[in-house]
Coordinates of C-alpha atoms in Angstrom, one line a residue:
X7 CA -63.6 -49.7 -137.6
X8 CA -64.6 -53.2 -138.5
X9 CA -67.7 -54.6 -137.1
X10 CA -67.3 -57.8 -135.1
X11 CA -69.5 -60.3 -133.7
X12 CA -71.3 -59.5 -130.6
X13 CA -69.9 -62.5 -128.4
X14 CA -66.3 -60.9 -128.9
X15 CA -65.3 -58.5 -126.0
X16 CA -65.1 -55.0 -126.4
X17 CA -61.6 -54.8 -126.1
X18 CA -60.9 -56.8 -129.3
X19 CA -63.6 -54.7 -131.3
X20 CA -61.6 -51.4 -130.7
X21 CA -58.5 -52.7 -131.6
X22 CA -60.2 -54.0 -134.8
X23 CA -59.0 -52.4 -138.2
X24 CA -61.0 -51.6 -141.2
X25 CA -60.2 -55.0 -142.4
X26 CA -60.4 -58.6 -141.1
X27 CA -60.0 -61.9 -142.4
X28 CA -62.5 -64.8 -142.3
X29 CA -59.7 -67.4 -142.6
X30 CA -60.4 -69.9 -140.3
X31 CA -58.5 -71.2 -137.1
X32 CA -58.3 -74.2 -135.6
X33 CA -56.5 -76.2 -133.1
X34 CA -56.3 -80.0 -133.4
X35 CA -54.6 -82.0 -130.8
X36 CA -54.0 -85.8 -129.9
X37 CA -55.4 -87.6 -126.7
X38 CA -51.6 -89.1 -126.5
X39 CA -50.0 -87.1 -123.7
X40 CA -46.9 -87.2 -125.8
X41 CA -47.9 -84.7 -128.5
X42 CA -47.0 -81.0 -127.5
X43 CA -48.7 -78.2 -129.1
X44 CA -46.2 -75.5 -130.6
X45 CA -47.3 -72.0 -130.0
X46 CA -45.6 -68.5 -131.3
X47 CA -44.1 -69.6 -134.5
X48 CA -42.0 -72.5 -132.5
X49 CA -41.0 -71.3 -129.1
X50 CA -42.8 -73.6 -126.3
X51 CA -43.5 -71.7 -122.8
X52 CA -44.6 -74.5 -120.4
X53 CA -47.7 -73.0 -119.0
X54 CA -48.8 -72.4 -122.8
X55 CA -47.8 -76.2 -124.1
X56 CA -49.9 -78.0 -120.6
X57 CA -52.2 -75.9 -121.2
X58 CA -53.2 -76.8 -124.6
X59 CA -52.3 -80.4 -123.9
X60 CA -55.3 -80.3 -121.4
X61 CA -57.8 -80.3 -124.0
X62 CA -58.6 -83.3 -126.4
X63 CA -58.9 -83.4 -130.1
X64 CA -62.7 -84.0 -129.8
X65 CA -63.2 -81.1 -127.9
X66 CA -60.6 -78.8 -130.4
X67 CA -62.8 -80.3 -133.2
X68 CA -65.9 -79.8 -131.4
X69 CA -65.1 -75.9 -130.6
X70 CA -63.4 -75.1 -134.4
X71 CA -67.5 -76.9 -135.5
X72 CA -69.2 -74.5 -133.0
X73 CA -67.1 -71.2 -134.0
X74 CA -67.6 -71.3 -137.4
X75 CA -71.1 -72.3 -136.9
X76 CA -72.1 -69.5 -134.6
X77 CA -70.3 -66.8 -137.6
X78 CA -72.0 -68.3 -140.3
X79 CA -75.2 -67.6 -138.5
X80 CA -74.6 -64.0 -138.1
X81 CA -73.4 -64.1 -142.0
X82 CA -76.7 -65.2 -143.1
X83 CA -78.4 -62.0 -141.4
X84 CA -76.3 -60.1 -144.8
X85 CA -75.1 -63.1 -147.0
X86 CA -77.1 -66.0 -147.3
X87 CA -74.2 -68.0 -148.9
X88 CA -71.9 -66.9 -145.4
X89 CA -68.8 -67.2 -147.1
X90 CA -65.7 -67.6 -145.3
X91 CA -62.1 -68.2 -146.2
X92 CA -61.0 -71.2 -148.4
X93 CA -57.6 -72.5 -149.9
X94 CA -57.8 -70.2 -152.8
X95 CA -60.1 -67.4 -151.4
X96 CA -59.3 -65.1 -148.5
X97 CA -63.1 -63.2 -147.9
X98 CA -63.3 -59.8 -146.0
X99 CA -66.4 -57.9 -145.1
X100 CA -66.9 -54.2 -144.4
X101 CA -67.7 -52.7 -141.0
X102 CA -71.4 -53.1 -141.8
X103 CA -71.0 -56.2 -143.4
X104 CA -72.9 -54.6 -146.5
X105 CA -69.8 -55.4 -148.5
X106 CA -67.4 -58.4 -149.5
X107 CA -64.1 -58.7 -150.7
X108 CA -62.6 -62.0 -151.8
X109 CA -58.9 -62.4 -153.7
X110 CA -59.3 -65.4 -155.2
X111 CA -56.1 -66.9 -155.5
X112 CA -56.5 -69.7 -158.3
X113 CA -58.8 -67.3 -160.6
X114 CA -56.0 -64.5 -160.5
X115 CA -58.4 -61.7 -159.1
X116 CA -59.9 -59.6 -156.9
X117 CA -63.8 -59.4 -156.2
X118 CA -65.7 -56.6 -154.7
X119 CA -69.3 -56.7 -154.2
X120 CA -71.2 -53.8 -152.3
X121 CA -74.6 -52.0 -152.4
X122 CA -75.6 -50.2 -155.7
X123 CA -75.4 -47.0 -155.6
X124 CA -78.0 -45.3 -158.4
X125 CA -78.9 -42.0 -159.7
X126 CA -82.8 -42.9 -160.2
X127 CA -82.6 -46.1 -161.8
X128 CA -78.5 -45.6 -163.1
X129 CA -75.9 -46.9 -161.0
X130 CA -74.0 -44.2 -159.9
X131 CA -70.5 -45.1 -161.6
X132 CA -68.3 -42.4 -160.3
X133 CA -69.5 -42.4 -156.2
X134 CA -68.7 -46.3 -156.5
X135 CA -65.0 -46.2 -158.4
X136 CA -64.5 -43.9 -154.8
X137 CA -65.9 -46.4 -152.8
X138 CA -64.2 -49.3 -154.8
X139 CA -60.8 -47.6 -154.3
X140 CA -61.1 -46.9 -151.2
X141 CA -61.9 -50.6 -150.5
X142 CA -58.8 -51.6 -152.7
X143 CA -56.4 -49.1 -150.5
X144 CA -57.2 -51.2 -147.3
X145 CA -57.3 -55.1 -148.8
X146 CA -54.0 -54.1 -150.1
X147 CA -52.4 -52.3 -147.2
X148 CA -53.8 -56.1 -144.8
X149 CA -50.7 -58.0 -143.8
X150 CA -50.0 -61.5 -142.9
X151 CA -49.9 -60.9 -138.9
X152 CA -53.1 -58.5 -138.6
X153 CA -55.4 -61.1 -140.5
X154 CA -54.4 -63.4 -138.0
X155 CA -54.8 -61.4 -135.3
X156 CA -58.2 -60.3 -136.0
X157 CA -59.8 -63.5 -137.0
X158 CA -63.3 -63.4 -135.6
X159 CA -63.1 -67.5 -135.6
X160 CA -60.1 -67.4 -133.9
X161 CA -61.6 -65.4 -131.2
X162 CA -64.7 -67.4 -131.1
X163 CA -62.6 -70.2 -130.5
X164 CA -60.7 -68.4 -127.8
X165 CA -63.6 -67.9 -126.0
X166 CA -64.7 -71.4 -126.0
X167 CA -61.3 -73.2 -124.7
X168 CA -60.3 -70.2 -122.5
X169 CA -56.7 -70.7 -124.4
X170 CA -54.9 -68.0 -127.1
X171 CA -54.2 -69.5 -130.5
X172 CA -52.9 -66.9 -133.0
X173 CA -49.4 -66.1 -132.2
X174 CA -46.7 -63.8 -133.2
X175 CA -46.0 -64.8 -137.4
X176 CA -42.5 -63.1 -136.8
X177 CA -41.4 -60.9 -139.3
X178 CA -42.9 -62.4 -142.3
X179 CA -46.4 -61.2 -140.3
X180 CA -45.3 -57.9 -141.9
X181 CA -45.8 -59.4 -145.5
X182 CA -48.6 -57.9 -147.3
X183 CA -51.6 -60.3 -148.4
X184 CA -51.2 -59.1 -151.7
X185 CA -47.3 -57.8 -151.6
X186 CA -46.1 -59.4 -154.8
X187 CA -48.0 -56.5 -156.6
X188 CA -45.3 -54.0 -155.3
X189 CA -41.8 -53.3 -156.8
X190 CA -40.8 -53.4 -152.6
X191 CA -41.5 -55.7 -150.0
X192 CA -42.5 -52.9 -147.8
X193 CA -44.2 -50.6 -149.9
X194 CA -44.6 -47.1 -148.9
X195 CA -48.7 -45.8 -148.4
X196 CA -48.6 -43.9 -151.3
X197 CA -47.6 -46.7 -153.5
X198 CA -50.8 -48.6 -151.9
X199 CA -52.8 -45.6 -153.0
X200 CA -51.6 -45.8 -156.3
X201 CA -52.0 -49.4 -157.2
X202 CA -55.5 -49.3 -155.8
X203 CA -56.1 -45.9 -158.4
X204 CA -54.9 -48.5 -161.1
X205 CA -56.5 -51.3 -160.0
X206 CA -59.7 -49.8 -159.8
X207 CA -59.6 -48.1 -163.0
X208 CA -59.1 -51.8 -164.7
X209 CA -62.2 -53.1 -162.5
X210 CA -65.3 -54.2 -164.4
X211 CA -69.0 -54.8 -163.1
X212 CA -69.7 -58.8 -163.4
X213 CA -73.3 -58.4 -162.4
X214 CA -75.5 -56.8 -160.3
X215 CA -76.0 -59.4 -157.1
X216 CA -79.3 -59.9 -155.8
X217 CA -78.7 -61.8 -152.8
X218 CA -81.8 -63.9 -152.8
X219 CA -85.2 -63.9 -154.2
X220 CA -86.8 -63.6 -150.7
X221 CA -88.1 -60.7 -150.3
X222 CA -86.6 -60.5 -146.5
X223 CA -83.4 -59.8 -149.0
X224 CA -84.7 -57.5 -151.5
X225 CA -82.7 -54.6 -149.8
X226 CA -80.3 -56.2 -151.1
X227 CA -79.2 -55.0 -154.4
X228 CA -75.3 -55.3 -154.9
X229 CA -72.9 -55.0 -157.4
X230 CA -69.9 -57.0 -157.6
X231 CA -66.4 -55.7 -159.0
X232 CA -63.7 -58.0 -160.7
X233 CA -60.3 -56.8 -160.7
X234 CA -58.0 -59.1 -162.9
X235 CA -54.6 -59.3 -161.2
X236 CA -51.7 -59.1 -163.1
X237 CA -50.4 -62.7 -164.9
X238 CA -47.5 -62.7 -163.6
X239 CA -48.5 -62.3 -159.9
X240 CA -48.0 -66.3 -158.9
X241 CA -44.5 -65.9 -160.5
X242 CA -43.6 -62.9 -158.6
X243 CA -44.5 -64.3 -154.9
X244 CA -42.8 -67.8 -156.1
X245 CA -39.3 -65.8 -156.5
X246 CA -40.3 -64.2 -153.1
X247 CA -40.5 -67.4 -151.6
X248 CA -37.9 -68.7 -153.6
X249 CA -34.4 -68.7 -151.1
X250 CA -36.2 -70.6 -148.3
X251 CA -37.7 -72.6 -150.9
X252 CA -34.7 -73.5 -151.6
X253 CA -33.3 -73.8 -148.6
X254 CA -35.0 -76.3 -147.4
X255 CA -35.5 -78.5 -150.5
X256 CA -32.1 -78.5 -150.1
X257 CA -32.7 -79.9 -146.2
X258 CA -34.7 -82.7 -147.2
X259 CA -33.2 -84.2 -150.7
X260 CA -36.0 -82.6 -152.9
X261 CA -35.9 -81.1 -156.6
X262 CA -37.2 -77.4 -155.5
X263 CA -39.6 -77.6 -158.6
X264 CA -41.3 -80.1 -156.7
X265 CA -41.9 -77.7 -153.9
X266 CA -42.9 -75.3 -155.7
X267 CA -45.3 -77.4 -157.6
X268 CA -46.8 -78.8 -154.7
X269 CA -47.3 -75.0 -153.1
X270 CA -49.2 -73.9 -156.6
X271 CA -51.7 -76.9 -156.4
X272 CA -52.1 -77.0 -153.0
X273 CA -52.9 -73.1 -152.1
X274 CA -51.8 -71.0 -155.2
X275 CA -49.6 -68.9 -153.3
X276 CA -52.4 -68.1 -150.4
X277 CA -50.4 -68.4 -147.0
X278 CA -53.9 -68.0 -145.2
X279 CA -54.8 -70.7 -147.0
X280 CA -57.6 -73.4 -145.4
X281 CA -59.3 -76.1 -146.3
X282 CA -62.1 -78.4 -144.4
X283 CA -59.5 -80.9 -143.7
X284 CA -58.7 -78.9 -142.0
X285 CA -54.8 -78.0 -143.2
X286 CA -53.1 -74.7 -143.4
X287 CA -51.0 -72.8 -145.2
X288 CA -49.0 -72.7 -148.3
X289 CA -48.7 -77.2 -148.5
X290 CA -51.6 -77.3 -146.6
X291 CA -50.8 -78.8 -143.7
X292 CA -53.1 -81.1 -141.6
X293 CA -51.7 -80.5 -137.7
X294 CA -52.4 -83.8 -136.4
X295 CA -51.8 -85.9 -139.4
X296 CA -48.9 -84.6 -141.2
X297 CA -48.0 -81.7 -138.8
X298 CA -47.4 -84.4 -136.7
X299 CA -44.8 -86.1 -138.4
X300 CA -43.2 -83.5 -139.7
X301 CA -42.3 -82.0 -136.3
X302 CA -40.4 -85.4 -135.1
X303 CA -38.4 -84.8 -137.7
X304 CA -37.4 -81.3 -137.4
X305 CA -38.4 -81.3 -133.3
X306 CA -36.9 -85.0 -132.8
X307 CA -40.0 -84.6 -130.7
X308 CA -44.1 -85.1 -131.9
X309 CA -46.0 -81.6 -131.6
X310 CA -49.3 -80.5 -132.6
X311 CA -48.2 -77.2 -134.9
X312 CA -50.7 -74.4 -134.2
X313 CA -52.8 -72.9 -137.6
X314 CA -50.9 -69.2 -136.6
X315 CA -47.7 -71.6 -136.7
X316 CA -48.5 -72.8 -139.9
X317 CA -49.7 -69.7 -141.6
X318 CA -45.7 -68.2 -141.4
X319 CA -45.0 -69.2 -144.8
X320 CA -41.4 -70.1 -144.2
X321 CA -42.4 -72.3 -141.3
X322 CA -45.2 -73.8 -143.3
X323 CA -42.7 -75.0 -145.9
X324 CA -40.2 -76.3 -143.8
X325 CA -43.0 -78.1 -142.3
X326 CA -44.3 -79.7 -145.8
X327 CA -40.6 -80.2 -147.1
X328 CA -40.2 -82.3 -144.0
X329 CA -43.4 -84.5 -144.7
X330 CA -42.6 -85.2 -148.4
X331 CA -39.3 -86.3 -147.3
X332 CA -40.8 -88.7 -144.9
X333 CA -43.2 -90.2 -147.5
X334 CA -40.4 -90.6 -150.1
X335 CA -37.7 -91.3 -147.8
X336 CA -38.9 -93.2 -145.3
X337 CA -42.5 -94.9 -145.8
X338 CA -42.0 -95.6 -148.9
X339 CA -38.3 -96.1 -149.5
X340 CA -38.9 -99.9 -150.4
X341 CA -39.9 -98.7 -153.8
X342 CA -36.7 -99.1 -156.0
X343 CA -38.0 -97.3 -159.3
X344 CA -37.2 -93.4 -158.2
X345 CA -39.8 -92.4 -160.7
X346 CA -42.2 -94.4 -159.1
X347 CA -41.7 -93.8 -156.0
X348 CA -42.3 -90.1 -157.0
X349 CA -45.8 -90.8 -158.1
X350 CA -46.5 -92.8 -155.0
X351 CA -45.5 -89.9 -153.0
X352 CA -46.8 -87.4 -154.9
X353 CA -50.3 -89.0 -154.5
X354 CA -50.0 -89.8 -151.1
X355 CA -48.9 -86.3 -150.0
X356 CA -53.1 -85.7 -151.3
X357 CA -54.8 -89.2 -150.5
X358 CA -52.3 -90.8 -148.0
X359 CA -50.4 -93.8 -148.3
X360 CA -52.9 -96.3 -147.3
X361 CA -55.4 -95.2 -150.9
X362 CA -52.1 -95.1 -152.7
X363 CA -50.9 -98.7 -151.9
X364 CA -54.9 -100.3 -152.1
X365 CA -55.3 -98.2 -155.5
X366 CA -51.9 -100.3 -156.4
X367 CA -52.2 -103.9 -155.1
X368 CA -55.3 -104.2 -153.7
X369 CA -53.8 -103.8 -150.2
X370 CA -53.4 -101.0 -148.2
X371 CA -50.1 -102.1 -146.2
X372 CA -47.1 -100.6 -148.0
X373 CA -45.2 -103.7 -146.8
X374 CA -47.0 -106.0 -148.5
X375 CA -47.7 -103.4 -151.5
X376 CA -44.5 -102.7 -152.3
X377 CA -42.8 -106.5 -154.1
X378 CA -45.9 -105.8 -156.3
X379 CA -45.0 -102.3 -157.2
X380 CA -41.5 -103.0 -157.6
X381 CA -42.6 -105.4 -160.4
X382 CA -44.5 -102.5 -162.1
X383 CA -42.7 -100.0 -164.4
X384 CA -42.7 -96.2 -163.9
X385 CA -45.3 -95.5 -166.5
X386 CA -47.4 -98.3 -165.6
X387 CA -47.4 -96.9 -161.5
X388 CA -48.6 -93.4 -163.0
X389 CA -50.8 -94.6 -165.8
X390 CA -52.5 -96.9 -162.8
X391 CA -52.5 -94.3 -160.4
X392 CA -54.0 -91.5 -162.6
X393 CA -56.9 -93.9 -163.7
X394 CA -57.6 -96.0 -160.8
X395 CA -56.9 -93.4 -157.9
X396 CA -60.8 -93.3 -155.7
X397 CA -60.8 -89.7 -156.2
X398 CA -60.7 -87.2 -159.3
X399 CA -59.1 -84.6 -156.6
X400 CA -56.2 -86.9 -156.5
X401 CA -56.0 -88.2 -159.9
X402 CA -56.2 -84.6 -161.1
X403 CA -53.6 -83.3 -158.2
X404 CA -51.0 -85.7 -159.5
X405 CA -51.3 -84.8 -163.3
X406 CA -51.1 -80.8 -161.9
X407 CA -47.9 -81.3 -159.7
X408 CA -46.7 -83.1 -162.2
X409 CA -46.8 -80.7 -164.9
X410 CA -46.0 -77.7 -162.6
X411 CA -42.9 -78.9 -161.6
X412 CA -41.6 -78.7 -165.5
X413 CA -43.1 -75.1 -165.2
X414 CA -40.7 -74.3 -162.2
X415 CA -37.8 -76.2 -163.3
X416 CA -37.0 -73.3 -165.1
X417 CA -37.8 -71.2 -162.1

């Protein structure tokens, strides 16, 4: 049974399952009485949406701060680095939070660290491949709508506002964290027990991990496991994703190689992904920037789009499609040159417009920007854009969509 933190209520501790995810939730919303939140993967009750709309953006903001505060002070009391879930790492800990797990998306692997186990002064090698596999057999048998569920940030959160965020996924909830590693969608438990078997046979020690030299830690001693995953992992969940991918590049008038590119640099595949932002999801979607948006497009109506909302992949992309349609279609259709205007976009999906246009013209009005970037050629926009953009994030984030797209072209 998986450990939780002592403010949660005792109900939520015994439905907890060996696993749980430290991906983090949060709820932003607008002062504007106009914005709606979306709960339940779409479908608005109206106790739920006044509800929500009752509290303000500061105060959403101010209990996401507190949540993940008050966890990363119980982390410390085991991990002095209190790592939680990122874009391209999804981190579990054990019942007795004596051992980590973290896929890491970008790197392609799995990491395992937990509390040596020695013969004398020899690691015992045998009792730990038992304990690794174990640990392998329930990371892998985690789905989408149980990580969710069991967020202890999300429950934090909960009990701050007095409101429910994480919300049904719908049948894509089902989908395994790691289900591009079976032949099925649905794989059976015995095909869980043997990938882990495999997986664990292929694992290799890093390093032993001392957590820190204070001696408070010394008890301590740890051993971290890398599992490389196989190369062709990213491919596989792309051609998973690949009908609604499709679908609704389709919608919006965009090359699905873009899409795709933008998924792989954004999140590497991780649904649960998060970042500071905070966004969420696949395109990493920011609720109450480009969540916003998005929605009065596909909603005709502004909404704020809940994390649990966002973390349905098919959603999620629907939602980013939407946005990049906006930015190229609409904000900054006064840019003739298509090519162009696909680099502007392109680096404004990551920076925003406003960076875009100053980086550009000197101004950050994309009304005033855009005679001058009319008069610019293609390569000169990019070559301008890649050199001069504030930020090596975005300079480097349009050279890697850039290139990835020519990689799933082909896709």
């Amino acid at each position: 049974m998986t450990k939780y933190p002592h403010a949660l209520e005792k109900k939520t501790r015994h439905a907890a399952l060996n696993i749980i995810i430290f991906g983090c939730l949060y709820m932003s919303a607008l002062t504007s009485a106009a914005v709606q939140v979306i709960p339940k993967g779409g479908h608005e009750t109206p106790s739920q949406s006044a509800q929500d709309t009752q509290l303000s953006s500061s105060q959403l903001k101010s209990n996401f701060k507190k949540a993940v505060s008050a966890y990363r002070a119980e982390l410390r009391a085991y991990w002095p680095d209190a790592e939680i879930s990122s874009k391209t790492r999804l981190v579990f800990y054990s019942d007795d939070y004596q051992q980590k797990q973290a896929v890491d998306f970008k790197a392609n692997e799995i990491q395992v660290t937990m509390p040596s186990l020695r013969q004398g002064k020899v690691l015992n090698y045998r009792e730990m491949q038992k304990r690794l596999e174990k640990t392998l057999i329930q990371l892998l048998s985690t789905n989408l709508q149980t990580a969710v569920n069991l967020d202890p940030i999300n429950s934090k959160m909960e009990t701050l506002a007095g409101i429910r965020y994480a919300q049904d996924l719908g049948a894509m909830g089902r989908d395994l964290i790691l289900g591009e590693l079976f032949r099925d969608e649905r794989p059976s438990i015995k095909a869980v027990e043997r990938m882990a078997k495999k997986l664990s046979k292929a694992a290799y020690i890093r390093y032993p991990a001392v957590a820190s030299l204070n001696l408070a830690f010394a008890f301590n001693d740890r051993t971290t496991y890398i599992i490389s995953l196989p190369e062709k992992r990213i491919r596989t969940k792309a051609i998973r994703y690949k009908s609604f991918i499709y679908d609704y590049a389709q919608k919006y008038s965009l090359p699905p190689s873009l899409v795709f590119a933008i998924i792989h640099a954004e999140s590497h595949f991780n649904p649960l992904a998060r970042s500071q932002a905070p966004a969420f999801g696949l395109m990493q979607i920011v609720p109450h920037t480009a969540g916003v948006d998005a929605s009065h497009l596909i909603y005709k109506k502004q909404k704020i789009l809940s994390p649990s909302y966002l973390y349905n992949p098919k959603k999620n992309v629907q939602v980013g499609a939407a946005y990049f349609h906006i930015l190229y279609y609409r904000y900054l259709k006064g840019i003739t040159d298509s090519k162009a205007r696909l680099y502007c976009a392109i680096a404004a999906y990551n920076a925003g417009t406003s960076s875009v246009m100053k980086t550009l013209t000197g101004s950050s009005s994309i009304s005033k920007a855009v005679g001058s970037i009319n008069r610019m050629s293609a390569p000169d926009v990019l070559r301008k854009l890649l050199r001069q953009m504030p930020t090596a994030e975005t300079r480097g984030y349009l050279n890697k969509v850039l290139n990835l797209q020519k990689t799933y072209a082909q896709l």
